[in-house]
């Protein structure tokens, strides 16, 4: 990473001649580990999902993008649209960081529909000659030609008193004819929090105050906040940075999760809530963003990746992907996350579909990119292990232990190492009820695991050889296993 000079990181795409960029694209296209069914960058680095919104029959989804290498540099917004959350149409770069307030990056933000048009609000990141950061919040509108028109000067030109320049990622919504947005912030005493603004028209914004939580000292910065009410419960999502690991929790470099409680009675800012809970117990999940589908489902997309992390595919000049869209639901007061139903359209051939009374270890299929659904008809006595993307030298384990109800994802032998392995190669969670259902999506270099119909989710990059395709099951169980090629 250090070979990337500041100059190289802040070089705009427009500086590169089309032929060199075409070659870069070609190199990326030929890279191993390119995804088959996930959103990934054509070149360079993808990070947070941005501007996720549905309008006029299409979903709009953008992502943070540095075009010229697998590092965090000058950020653009790359744009995709979809009618079904499965087939994504590539709309190209939509937001270009070429104005003074966003001269060092068009940072994260959200989308909303106003006057029957798609609007966004994002963070302009600027550095002065001494490399001092200045952030502002900018409103923009998606034009018919696919570019975002910015309304400058910024709607929120400066950081309010009491906060540092780490003030970013506005998430906008509307309630009772008032526009609101939450912004991720760092207080002057270097603790993280979320700040609320309101507006009559989504152009002129006034600070309401901090969302008052019972977590006054919980990490040094909260990034990418989101707030919504689902089934009568208020959810505040955010990504706290700087938490120490705590048993099986908080094992990654930064965390992503939520607190839930009685809905905030806006414009008041008191939030009575329970403990912080992680959204995903895997290795590579961060900066999620939600939106509503036209039929009222709350959908979530996250970044398969994390800040300050490098991957074996970096040497081919690209990095990261977005998660599959998940639908959020509340059952019995608990937040569940499942793959959006639309994703069933990804299924190609059925590789395996059978009722099993299983014992011992068996190889049941050869598959590289697939979905697996396991439904247990009888509670497990001991446990079971799924082994995917296996060969003699490589294997990825998903292991459930009935005695402790622990579910483990182990990438110790998954293939090429991820540099962040100083953070360990095993992740674990404890389920609140015995395992009865598992659903797995495996792409060329990722795995997304949904346990007990959304009670626990884990996302991870893995870097196996293309030829490591054995899929094995070990343990005594009765149930149904279906595997679909994707
Ligand atoms: C989170 C984040 C955001 C910021 C963006 C910059 O990953 O650091 O807080 O807006 O990425 O790319």
Short mmCIF file of C-alpha atoms and ligand atoms in Angstrom, two decimals, residues 45 47-48 50 64-65 72-73 75 106-109 123 168-169 221-224 239 241 286-287 303 306-307, ligand 1:
data_model
loop_
_atom_site.label_atom_id
_atom_site.label_comp_id
_atom_site.label_asym_id
_atom_site.label_seq_id
_atom_site.Cartn_x
_atom_site.Cartn_y
_atom_site.Cartn_z
CA UNK A 45 -11.55 -0.01 -5.14
CA UNK A 47 -16.29 0.62 -0.62
CA UNK A 48 -19.58 1.77 0.94
CA UNK A 50 -24.43 4.84 -1.35
CA UNK A 64 -17.79 4.62 -3.22
CA UNK A 65 -15.20 4.18 -5.93
CA UNK A 72 -8.56 4.43 -0.75
CA UNK A 73 -7.97 7.54 -2.84
CA UNK A 75 -13.63 8.81 -4.24
CA UNK A 106 -17.29 12.59 -2.89
CA UNK A 107 -17.75 10.62 0.31
CA UNK A 108 -20.71 8.51 1.39
CA UNK A 109 -24.31 9.57 1.46
CA UNK A 123 -20.19 14.41 2.18
CA UNK A 168 -19.96 12.55 7.36
CA UNK A 169 -22.32 10.09 5.64
CA UNK A 221 -16.01 7.74 15.51
CA UNK A 222 -19.38 6.48 14.29
CA UNK A 223 -19.55 6.16 10.50
CA UNK A 224 -22.45 5.50 8.14
CA UNK A 239 -20.28 1.68 12.41
CA UNK A 241 -14.56 2.61 15.21
CA UNK A 286 -19.11 -2.79 6.87
CA UNK A 287 -21.00 0.43 6.09
CA UNK A 303 -19.78 -3.52 1.74
CA UNK A 306 -13.44 -3.14 5.67
CA UNK A 307 -11.27 -0.06 5.95
C1 LIG B 1 -16.75 4.24 5.56
C2 LIG B 1 -16.17 5.56 5.07
C3 LIG B 1 -17.18 6.68 5.24
C4 LIG B 1 -16.70 7.68 4.22
C5 LIG B 1 -16.28 6.78 3.09
C6 LIG B 1 -15.12 7.30 2.28
O1 LIG B 1 -16.14 3.15 4.97
O2 LIG B 1 -14.97 5.86 5.75
O3 LIG B 1 -17.26 7.18 6.55
O4 LIG B 1 -17.71 8.55 3.83
O5 LIG B 1 -15.91 5.55 3.69
O6 LIG B 1 -14.88 6.47 1.19
#
